[in-house]
Amino acid sequence: MVLFVFALVIGVVAGFYLPWQIPLIYSKYVSIAIVAALDSLFGGLRAELEKNFDNRVFLSGFLLNAVIAAFFAYLGDRLGLDLYLAAVVVFGTRIFQNLAIMRRLILNNYLKNRERKQEIE
Amino acid sequence: MKIKQSFWIAFSFLIIVVLLVLQFKTRVPLLREVGPTSSREAITYLRTLNEKKDSLLKEIEKLNFKILELNEVSMRKEDFEKSLNQEISKWEALLGLKGITGAGLEISITPMKNQVLSVETFIDLVNDLWGGGALAISINKSRIGWNSYLYQSGNQLSISGRLVDAPFLVEAIGPTEVLESVLRIPGGFEQKMLIQGVELKISIKNNMIISAGGIQ
């Protein structure tokens, strides 16, 4: 948890003080890459909660999903087809699914811990 | 091992946060500039812009009309100025303030030996020529202006203080036919000169120049 707060603070400060901006024409692709990265992040968190986290799977998914999503958006622009919508829908759905599973896992863990404590008492 | 796993997730989170902040920095000024963020807002924005465009077009039309009106007024003013300038130059010519060119009469008056022509003869001649519509008159190259005065000075004629002697050459620019007929009218200047025995020669010249010199 401390690591996440630390990452959040460093990320915000670094983002604000970095001397460059994302060019406006690439802004759309970066947005899609962020959604894909968020999906991977929540997937990783879920895997960690399920005790089956794998670094290689997480990092490869994190990078590849972001790149492929941005590439899809770019390709869609070139073809005149809103392909980025596909990425938004897929990653958006998965983010909500992961969040729901994580919520359940956290709740179950919390309830189990409480039951254990009650049994010990 | 667990710390290592959390580190990678936190590191990914850090990258996402940095990207989010950068994206925020890019998009916020754009949103401030553009205004609408959804298609509905864009439609409203477009309608407002269209209304603005229409009102501006109406304004332009009104202003164009005003420009036309002002052009007309200025043209009228220009015409007025033009006629005023013509009038001024006409009066300048008549007053002798301006040199004049054009067709006119050349009257050569040569009295007999020891004959003295009275100043009234010249005053009559000048008046006849003015009456005939002369625009400019000169006697021996002395311009007769609005305030010129002629008087006798012994055997000589004085034109505003300048003495001129015979033979006299009177030049007059104006409608040549009228001027000639005024002089040749029975009982007119020509006849008076003949009676006095003065040699008079009236000739029409197409290109005459009478220089300025009205004000003495």
mmCIF file of C-alpha atoms in Angstrom:
data_model
loop_
_atom_site.group_PDB
_atom_site.id
_atom_site.type_symbol
_atom_site.label_atom_id
_atom_site.label_comp_id
_atom_site.label_asym_id
_atom_site.label_seq_id
_atom_site.Cartn_x
_atom_site.Cartn_y
_atom_site.Cartn_z
ATOM 1 C CA MET A 1 0.000 0.000 0.000
ATOM 2 C CA VAL A 2 2.840 2.342 0.921
ATOM 3 C CA LEU A 3 4.477 1.554 -2.384
ATOM 4 C CA PHE A 4 1.313 2.573 -4.247
ATOM 5 C CA VAL A 5 0.971 5.862 -2.388
ATOM 6 C CA PHE A 6 4.653 6.515 -3.021
ATOM 7 C CA ALA A 7 4.204 5.706 -6.751
ATOM 8 C CA LEU A 8 1.159 7.948 -6.918
ATOM 9 C CA VAL A 9 2.982 10.934 -5.377
ATOM 10 C CA ILE A 10 6.110 10.449 -7.487
ATOM 11 C CA GLY A 11 4.015 9.948 -10.613
ATOM 12 C CA VAL A 12 1.991 13.138 -10.079
ATOM 13 C CA VAL A 13 5.067 15.235 -9.266
ATOM 14 C CA ALA A 14 7.076 13.802 -12.160
ATOM 15 C CA GLY A 15 4.168 14.290 -14.570
ATOM 16 C CA PHE A 16 3.675 17.919 -13.601
ATOM 17 C CA TYR A 17 7.353 18.819 -13.602
ATOM 18 C CA LEU A 18 8.382 16.956 -16.747
ATOM 19 C CA PRO A 19 9.264 19.675 -19.288
ATOM 20 C CA TRP A 20 7.459 18.109 -22.219
ATOM 21 C CA GLN A 21 3.870 17.410 -23.223
ATOM 22 C CA ILE A 22 2.274 14.695 -25.260
ATOM 23 C CA PRO A 23 1.742 16.055 -28.798
ATOM 24 C CA LEU A 24 -1.942 16.641 -29.387
ATOM 25 C CA ILE A 25 -2.144 14.287 -32.373
ATOM 26 C CA TYR A 26 -0.873 11.397 -30.220
ATOM 27 C CA SER A 27 -3.108 12.298 -27.281
ATOM 28 C CA LYS A 28 -5.861 9.920 -28.397
ATOM 29 C CA TYR A 29 -3.469 6.971 -28.733
ATOM 30 C CA VAL A 30 -1.947 7.641 -25.320
ATOM 31 C CA SER A 31 -5.475 7.649 -23.813
ATOM 32 C CA ILE A 32 -6.134 4.191 -25.235
ATOM 33 C CA ALA A 33 -2.705 2.989 -24.043
ATOM 34 C CA ILE A 34 -3.541 4.259 -20.536
ATOM 35 C CA VAL A 35 -6.834 2.322 -20.517
ATOM 36 C CA ALA A 36 -4.988 -0.840 -21.637
ATOM 37 C CA ALA A 37 -2.314 -0.288 -18.998
ATOM 38 C CA LEU A 38 -4.987 0.206 -16.311
ATOM 39 C CA ASP A 39 -6.564 -3.060 -17.388
ATOM 40 C CA SER A 40 -3.213 -4.826 -16.998
ATOM 41 C CA LEU A 41 -2.665 -3.147 -13.628
ATOM 42 C CA PHE A 42 -6.006 -4.310 -12.262
ATOM 43 C CA GLY A 43 -5.401 -7.744 -13.767
ATOM 44 C CA GLY A 44 -2.063 -7.865 -11.942
ATOM 45 C CA LEU A 45 -3.630 -6.792 -8.668
ATOM 46 C CA ARG A 46 -6.314 -9.444 -9.075
ATOM 47 C CA ALA A 47 -3.671 -12.093 -9.837
ATOM 48 C CA GLU A 48 -1.782 -11.056 -6.746
ATOM 49 C CA LEU A 49 -4.919 -11.399 -4.647
ATOM 50 C CA GLU A 50 -5.559 -14.813 -6.219
ATOM 51 C CA LYS A 51 -1.921 -15.741 -5.463
ATOM 52 C CA ASN A 52 -1.081 -16.574 -9.060
ATOM 53 C CA PHE A 53 0.815 -13.382 -10.063
ATOM 54 C CA ASP A 54 3.574 -13.796 -12.626
ATOM 55 C CA ASN A 55 5.972 -10.946 -13.335
ATOM 56 C CA ARG A 56 6.580 -11.920 -16.937
ATOM 57 C CA VAL A 57 2.903 -12.260 -17.754
ATOM 58 C CA PHE A 58 2.139 -8.959 -16.035
ATOM 59 C CA LEU A 59 4.931 -6.915 -17.634
ATOM 60 C CA SER A 60 4.430 -8.388 -21.101
ATOM 61 C CA GLY A 61 0.678 -7.778 -20.845
ATOM 62 C CA PHE A 62 1.213 -4.284 -19.514
ATOM 63 C CA LEU A 63 3.503 -3.227 -22.361
ATOM 64 C CA LEU A 64 1.965 -5.197 -25.226
ATOM 65 C CA ASN A 65 -1.635 -4.341 -24.408
ATOM 66 C CA ALA A 66 -0.786 -0.630 -24.257
ATOM 67 C CA VAL A 67 1.155 -0.705 -27.517
ATOM 68 C CA ILE A 68 -1.409 -2.821 -29.363
ATOM 69 C CA ALA A 69 -4.297 -0.685 -28.155
ATOM 70 C CA ALA A 70 -2.537 2.507 -29.304
ATOM 71 C CA PHE A 71 -1.701 0.819 -32.625
ATOM 72 C CA PHE A 72 -5.354 -0.194 -33.049
ATOM 73 C CA ALA A 73 -6.467 3.356 -32.496
ATOM 74 C CA TYR A 74 -3.881 4.574 -35.024
ATOM 75 C CA LEU A 75 -4.916 1.940 -37.540
ATOM 76 C CA GLY A 76 -8.577 2.819 -37.034
ATOM 77 C CA ASP A 77 -7.787 6.459 -37.785
ATOM 78 C CA ARG A 78 -5.993 5.474 -40.970
ATOM 79 C CA LEU A 79 -8.829 3.198 -42.077
ATOM 80 C CA GLY A 80 -11.540 5.660 -41.099
ATOM 81 C CA LEU A 81 -12.910 3.133 -38.626
ATOM 82 C CA ASP A 82 -13.279 3.762 -34.903
ATOM 83 C CA LEU A 83 -11.223 0.715 -33.920
ATOM 84 C CA TYR A 84 -10.233 2.344 -30.646
ATOM 85 C CA LEU A 85 -13.823 1.777 -29.496
ATOM 86 C CA ALA A 86 -13.128 -1.963 -29.532
ATOM 87 C CA ALA A 87 -10.173 -1.479 -27.205
ATOM 88 C CA VAL A 88 -12.178 0.865 -24.959
ATOM 89 C CA VAL A 89 -15.070 -1.600 -24.699
ATOM 90 C CA VAL A 90 -12.875 -4.662 -24.115
ATOM 91 C CA PHE A 91 -10.508 -3.054 -21.623
ATOM 92 C CA GLY A 92 -13.315 -1.151 -19.915
ATOM 93 C CA THR A 93 -15.320 -4.328 -19.392
ATOM 94 C CA ARG A 94 -12.273 -6.181 -18.146
ATOM 95 C CA ILE A 95 -11.393 -3.389 -15.726
ATOM 96 C CA PHE A 96 -14.883 -3.599 -14.185
ATOM 97 C CA GLN A 97 -14.749 -7.400 -14.087
ATOM 98 C CA ASN A 98 -11.344 -7.333 -12.395
ATOM 99 C CA LEU A 99 -12.525 -4.708 -9.937
ATOM 100 C CA ALA A 100 -15.589 -6.830 -9.097
ATOM 101 C CA ILE A 101 -13.463 -9.952 -8.578
ATOM 102 C CA MET A 102 -10.961 -8.000 -6.484
ATOM 103 C CA ARG A 103 -13.791 -6.636 -4.346
ATOM 104 C CA ARG A 104 -15.108 -10.129 -3.751
ATOM 105 C CA LEU A 105 -11.641 -11.498 -2.936
ATOM 106 C CA ILE A 106 -10.893 -8.664 -0.511
ATOM 107 C CA LEU A 107 -14.308 -9.103 1.132
ATOM 108 C CA ASN A 108 -13.845 -12.890 1.401
ATOM 109 C CA ASN A 109 -10.374 -12.468 2.863
ATOM 110 C CA TYR A 110 -11.696 -9.928 5.326
ATOM 111 C CA LEU A 111 -14.613 -12.156 6.348
ATOM 112 C CA LYS A 112 -12.390 -15.247 6.659
ATOM 113 C CA ASN A 113 -9.911 -13.318 8.820
ATOM 114 C CA ARG A 114 -12.781 -12.171 11.044
ATOM 115 C CA GLU A 115 -14.161 -15.701 11.396
ATOM 116 C CA ARG A 116 -10.695 -16.986 12.263
ATOM 117 C CA LYS A 117 -10.288 -14.318 14.911
ATOM 118 C CA GLN A 118 -13.707 -15.175 16.353
ATOM 119 C CA GLU A 119 -12.830 -18.899 16.406
ATOM 120 C CA ILE A 120 -9.546 -18.190 18.215
ATOM 121 C CA GLU A 121 -11.364 -16.055 20.768
ATOM 122 C CA MET B 1 9.300 -12.330 -3.604
ATOM 123 C CA LYS B 2 6.079 -10.636 -2.580
ATOM 124 C CA ILE B 3 7.849 -7.247 -2.365
ATOM 125 C CA LYS B 4 9.240 -7.787 -5.849
ATOM 126 C CA GLN B 5 5.742 -8.490 -7.212
ATOM 127 C CA SER B 6 4.271 -5.443 -5.528
ATOM 128 C CA PHE B 7 7.198 -3.371 -6.816
ATOM 129 C CA TRP B 8 6.378 -4.212 -10.433
ATOM 130 C CA ILE B 9 2.743 -3.424 -9.967
ATOM 131 C CA ALA B 10 3.570 -0.148 -8.198
ATOM 132 C CA PHE B 11 6.081 0.697 -10.916
ATOM 133 C CA SER B 12 3.409 0.128 -13.581
ATOM 134 C CA PHE B 13 1.060 2.264 -11.527
ATOM 135 C CA LEU B 14 3.686 5.021 -11.428
ATOM 136 C CA ILE B 15 4.033 4.914 -15.218
ATOM 137 C CA ILE B 16 0.256 5.092 -15.608
ATOM 138 C CA VAL B 17 0.057 8.069 -13.226
ATOM 139 C CA VAL B 18 2.821 9.893 -15.117
ATOM 140 C CA LEU B 19 1.033 9.245 -18.408
ATOM 141 C CA LEU B 20 -2.285 10.362 -16.911
ATOM 142 C CA VAL B 21 -0.798 13.625 -15.660
ATOM 143 C CA LEU B 22 0.892 14.284 -19.000
ATOM 144 C CA GLN B 23 -2.364 13.558 -20.780
ATOM 145 C CA PHE B 24 -4.158 15.876 -18.378
ATOM 146 C CA LYS B 25 -1.628 18.611 -19.128
ATOM 147 C CA THR B 26 -2.245 18.172 -22.857
ATOM 148 C CA ARG B 27 -6.030 17.960 -22.783
ATOM 149 C CA VAL B 28 -7.004 20.616 -20.243
ATOM 150 C CA PRO B 29 -5.824 23.652 -22.243
ATOM 151 C CA LEU B 30 -7.471 22.152 -25.324
ATOM 152 C CA LEU B 31 -10.793 21.734 -23.515
ATOM 153 C CA ARG B 32 -10.554 25.290 -22.254
ATOM 154 C CA GLU B 33 -9.988 26.518 -25.810
ATOM 155 C CA VAL B 34 -12.590 24.429 -27.594
ATOM 156 C CA GLY B 35 -15.338 24.373 -24.995
ATOM 157 C CA PRO B 36 -17.607 21.482 -25.977
ATOM 158 C CA THR B 37 -16.672 18.008 -24.781
ATOM 159 C CA SER B 38 -19.574 15.974 -26.132
ATOM 160 C CA SER B 39 -21.398 15.870 -29.442
ATOM 161 C CA ARG B 40 -24.463 17.482 -27.840
ATOM 162 C CA GLU B 41 -22.379 20.338 -26.512
ATOM 163 C CA ALA B 42 -20.691 20.571 -29.878
ATOM 164 C CA ILE B 43 -24.075 20.923 -31.597
ATOM 165 C CA THR B 44 -25.104 23.700 -29.190
ATOM 166 C CA TYR B 45 -21.737 25.335 -29.664
ATOM 167 C CA LEU B 46 -22.132 25.089 -33.434
ATOM 168 C CA ARG B 47 -25.623 26.580 -33.276
ATOM 169 C CA THR B 48 -24.380 29.466 -31.162
ATOM 170 C CA LEU B 49 -21.561 30.019 -33.603
ATOM 171 C CA ASN B 50 -24.017 29.940 -36.512
ATOM 172 C CA GLU B 51 -26.227 32.508 -34.787
ATOM 173 C CA LYS B 52 -23.187 34.651 -34.171
ATOM 174 C CA LYS B 53 -22.176 34.248 -37.805
ATOM 175 C CA ASP B 54 -25.657 35.295 -38.978
ATOM 176 C CA SER B 55 -25.686 38.358 -36.775
ATOM 177 C CA LEU B 56 -22.198 39.272 -37.966
ATOM 178 C CA LEU B 57 -23.281 38.859 -41.582
ATOM 179 C CA LYS B 58 -26.218 41.187 -40.936
ATOM 180 C CA GLU B 59 -23.847 43.642 -39.319
ATOM 181 C CA ILE B 60 -21.545 43.433 -42.347
ATOM 182 C CA GLU B 61 -24.505 44.071 -44.648
ATOM 183 C CA LYS B 62 -25.476 47.140 -42.624
ATOM 184 C CA LEU B 63 -21.921 48.405 -42.644
ATOM 185 C CA ASN B 64 -21.661 47.857 -46.407
ATOM 186 C CA PHE B 65 -24.822 49.906 -46.860
ATOM 187 C CA LYS B 66 -23.329 52.631 -44.694
ATOM 188 C CA ILE B 67 -20.143 52.555 -46.758
ATOM 189 C CA LEU B 68 -22.211 52.991 -49.925
ATOM 190 C CA GLU B 69 -24.052 55.931 -48.372
ATOM 191 C CA LEU B 70 -20.827 57.538 -47.252
ATOM 192 C CA ASN B 71 -19.293 56.999 -50.698
ATOM 193 C CA GLU B 72 -22.271 58.741 -52.272
ATOM 194 C CA VAL B 73 -21.953 61.649 -49.864
ATOM 195 C CA SER B 74 -18.228 61.914 -50.496
ATOM 196 C CA MET B 75 -18.843 61.791 -54.254
ATOM 197 C CA ARG B 76 -21.346 64.618 -53.912
ATOM 198 C CA LYS B 77 -18.789 66.465 -51.854
ATOM 199 C CA GLU B 78 -16.159 65.819 -54.528
ATOM 200 C CA ASP B 79 -18.475 67.200 -57.224
ATOM 201 C CA PHE B 80 -19.123 70.244 -55.101
ATOM 202 C CA GLU B 81 -15.405 70.715 -54.530
ATOM 203 C CA LYS B 82 -14.753 70.337 -58.246
ATOM 204 C CA SER B 83 -17.303 72.984 -59.239
ATOM 205 C CA LEU B 84 -16.025 75.233 -56.465
ATOM 206 C CA ASN B 85 -12.468 74.857 -57.745
ATOM 207 C CA GLN B 86 -13.620 75.654 -61.274
ATOM 208 C CA GLU B 87 -15.359 78.757 -59.987
ATOM 209 C CA ILE B 88 -12.269 79.774 -58.031
ATOM 210 C CA SER B 89 -9.964 79.327 -61.020
ATOM 211 C CA LYS B 90 -12.404 81.290 -63.186
ATOM 212 C CA TRP B 91 -12.373 84.151 -60.701
ATOM 213 C CA GLU B 92 -8.613 83.942 -60.329
ATOM 214 C CA ALA B 93 -8.325 84.309 -64.081
ATOM 215 C CA LEU B 94 -10.746 87.221 -64.153
ATOM 216 C CA LEU B 95 -8.935 88.948 -61.317
ATOM 217 C CA GLY B 96 -5.633 88.452 -63.086
ATOM 218 C CA LEU B 97 -4.167 86.245 -60.394
ATOM 219 C CA LYS B 98 -3.596 83.390 -62.774
ATOM 220 C CA GLY B 99 -1.976 83.107 -66.191
ATOM 221 C CA ILE B 100 -4.298 82.113 -69.007
ATOM 222 C CA THR B 101 -3.902 80.494 -72.408
ATOM 223 C CA GLY B 102 -6.313 80.169 -75.237
ATOM 224 C CA ALA B 103 -7.724 81.763 -78.346
ATOM 225 C CA GLY B 104 -8.206 85.501 -78.404
ATOM 226 C CA LEU B 105 -7.758 88.801 -80.155
ATOM 227 C CA GLU B 106 -4.621 90.765 -80.755
ATOM 228 C CA ILE B 107 -5.362 94.449 -81.263
ATOM 229 C CA SER B 108 -2.549 96.594 -82.512
ATOM 230 C CA ILE B 109 -3.095 100.339 -82.061
ATOM 231 C CA THR B 110 -0.629 102.671 -83.743
ATOM 232 C CA PRO B 111 -1.422 106.394 -83.415
ATOM 233 C CA MET B 112 -0.143 108.951 -85.865
ATOM 234 C CA LYS B 113 3.016 110.880 -85.127
ATOM 235 C CA ASN B 114 2.600 113.226 -82.143
ATOM 236 C CA GLN B 115 -0.965 111.977 -81.663
ATOM 237 C CA VAL B 116 -1.929 111.324 -78.063
ATOM 238 C CA LEU B 117 -4.578 108.747 -77.336
ATOM 239 C CA SER B 118 -6.676 109.602 -74.339
ATOM 240 C CA VAL B 119 -6.896 107.218 -71.416
ATOM 241 C CA GLU B 120 -10.661 107.054 -71.962
ATOM 242 C CA THR B 121 -9.991 105.333 -75.297
ATOM 243 C CA PHE B 122 -8.277 102.487 -73.464
ATOM 244 C CA ILE B 123 -10.840 102.419 -70.671
ATOM 245 C CA ASP B 124 -13.585 102.093 -73.314
ATOM 246 C CA LEU B 125 -11.638 99.363 -75.076
ATOM 247 C CA VAL B 126 -11.090 97.403 -71.876
ATOM 248 C CA ASN B 127 -14.753 97.756 -70.903
ATOM 249 C CA ASP B 128 -15.855 96.656 -74.373
ATOM 250 C CA LEU B 129 -13.657 93.597 -74.123
ATOM 251 C CA TRP B 130 -14.924 92.711 -70.621
ATOM 252 C CA GLY B 131 -18.450 93.172 -71.957
ATOM 253 C CA GLY B 132 -17.651 90.788 -74.809
ATOM 254 C CA GLY B 133 -16.706 88.074 -72.368
ATOM 255 C CA ALA B 134 -12.925 88.448 -72.251
ATOM 256 C CA LEU B 135 -11.285 86.273 -69.633
ATOM 257 C CA ALA B 136 -7.993 88.139 -69.561
ATOM 258 C CA ILE B 137 -6.735 91.399 -71.032
ATOM 259 C CA SER B 138 -3.296 92.896 -71.262
ATOM 260 C CA ILE B 139 -1.920 96.105 -72.725
ATOM 261 C CA ASN B 140 1.685 95.938 -73.847
ATOM 262 C CA LYS B 141 2.051 92.805 -71.734
ATOM 263 C CA SER B 142 0.659 94.531 -68.631
ATOM 264 C CA ARG B 143 -2.200 92.461 -67.303
ATOM 265 C CA ILE B 144 -5.406 94.311 -66.555
ATOM 266 C CA GLY B 145 -6.757 92.994 -63.292
ATOM 267 C CA TRP B 146 -9.654 93.733 -60.979
ATOM 268 C CA ASN B 147 -7.789 96.629 -59.338
ATOM 269 C CA SER B 148 -5.745 97.943 -62.260
ATOM 270 C CA TYR B 149 -5.986 101.665 -62.909
ATOM 271 C CA LEU B 150 -5.282 103.594 -66.090
ATOM 272 C CA TYR B 151 -4.386 107.237 -66.318
ATOM 273 C CA GLN B 152 -2.757 109.657 -68.626
ATOM 274 C CA SER B 153 0.817 110.608 -67.907
ATOM 275 C CA GLY B 154 1.811 113.220 -70.462
ATOM 276 C CA ASN B 155 1.989 111.534 -73.825
ATOM 277 C CA GLN B 156 2.131 108.129 -72.252
ATOM 278 C CA LEU B 157 -0.379 105.777 -70.751
ATOM 279 C CA SER B 158 0.132 104.591 -67.197
ATOM 280 C CA ILE B 159 -1.182 101.187 -66.245
ATOM 281 C CA SER B 160 -1.138 100.901 -62.498
ATOM 282 C CA GLY B 161 1.954 103.029 -62.401
ATOM 283 C CA ARG B 162 3.739 101.383 -65.310
ATOM 284 C CA LEU B 163 4.220 103.664 -68.284
ATOM 285 C CA VAL B 164 3.544 102.291 -71.719
ATOM 286 C CA ASP B 165 4.104 103.978 -74.984
ATOM 287 C CA ALA B 166 2.740 103.683 -78.501
ATOM 288 C CA PRO B 167 2.426 101.460 -80.460
ATOM 289 C CA PHE B 168 0.009 99.647 -78.186
ATOM 290 C CA LEU B 169 -0.649 95.962 -78.339
ATOM 291 C CA VAL B 170 -3.800 94.908 -76.570
ATOM 292 C CA GLU B 171 -4.367 91.192 -76.078
ATOM 293 C CA ALA B 172 -7.624 89.641 -74.956
ATOM 294 C CA ILE B 173 -8.425 85.975 -74.421
ATOM 295 C CA GLY B 174 -12.061 84.969 -74.715
ATOM 296 C CA PRO B 175 -14.725 84.149 -77.306
ATOM 297 C CA THR B 176 -13.002 85.565 -80.374
ATOM 298 C CA GLU B 177 -16.073 86.034 -82.542
ATOM 299 C CA VAL B 178 -17.955 87.951 -79.880
ATOM 300 C CA LEU B 179 -14.953 90.050 -78.988
ATOM 301 C CA GLU B 180 -14.326 90.888 -82.636
ATOM 302 C CA SER B 181 -17.935 91.825 -83.269
ATOM 303 C CA VAL B 182 -17.958 94.013 -80.143
ATOM 304 C CA LEU B 183 -15.031 95.968 -81.510
ATOM 305 C CA ARG B 184 -16.260 96.103 -85.091
ATOM 306 C CA ILE B 185 -19.825 97.101 -84.221
ATOM 307 C CA PRO B 186 -20.920 100.309 -86.064
ATOM 308 C CA GLY B 187 -20.008 103.251 -83.836
ATOM 309 C CA GLY B 188 -17.768 100.958 -81.871
ATOM 310 C CA PHE B 189 -14.083 101.012 -81.072
ATOM 311 C CA GLU B 190 -12.860 100.331 -84.589
ATOM 312 C CA GLN B 191 -14.884 103.146 -86.038
ATOM 313 C CA LYS B 192 -13.742 105.575 -83.333
ATOM 314 C CA MET B 193 -10.138 104.765 -84.117
ATOM 315 C CA LEU B 194 -10.686 105.211 -87.836
ATOM 316 C CA ILE B 195 -12.239 108.615 -87.225
ATOM 317 C CA GLN B 196 -9.221 109.598 -85.138
ATOM 318 C CA GLY B 197 -6.915 108.338 -87.858
ATOM 319 C CA VAL B 198 -5.349 105.667 -85.706
ATOM 320 C CA GLU B 199 -4.025 102.595 -87.436
ATOM 321 C CA LEU B 200 -5.903 99.637 -85.976
ATOM 322 C CA LYS B 201 -5.290 96.017 -86.676
ATOM 323 C CA ILE B 202 -7.472 93.317 -85.165
ATOM 324 C CA SER B 203 -6.342 89.730 -85.592
ATOM 325 C CA ILE B 204 -7.501 86.453 -84.163
ATOM 326 C CA LYS B 205 -4.871 84.224 -82.556
ATOM 327 C CA ASN B 206 -5.513 80.642 -81.576
ATOM 328 C CA ASN B 207 -2.798 80.259 -78.986
ATOM 329 C CA MET B 208 -2.252 83.224 -76.765
ATOM 330 C CA ILE B 209 -0.694 83.447 -73.348
ATOM 331 C CA ILE B 210 -1.476 86.188 -70.875
ATOM 332 C CA SER B 211 0.557 85.815 -67.726
ATOM 333 C CA ALA B 212 -0.637 86.574 -64.209
ATOM 334 C CA GLY B 213 -0.244 89.998 -62.663
ATOM 335 C CA GLY B 214 -3.589 91.296 -61.538
ATOM 336 C CA ILE B 215 -2.556 92.402 -58.075
ATOM 337 C CA GLN B 216 -0.508 95.569 -58.070
#
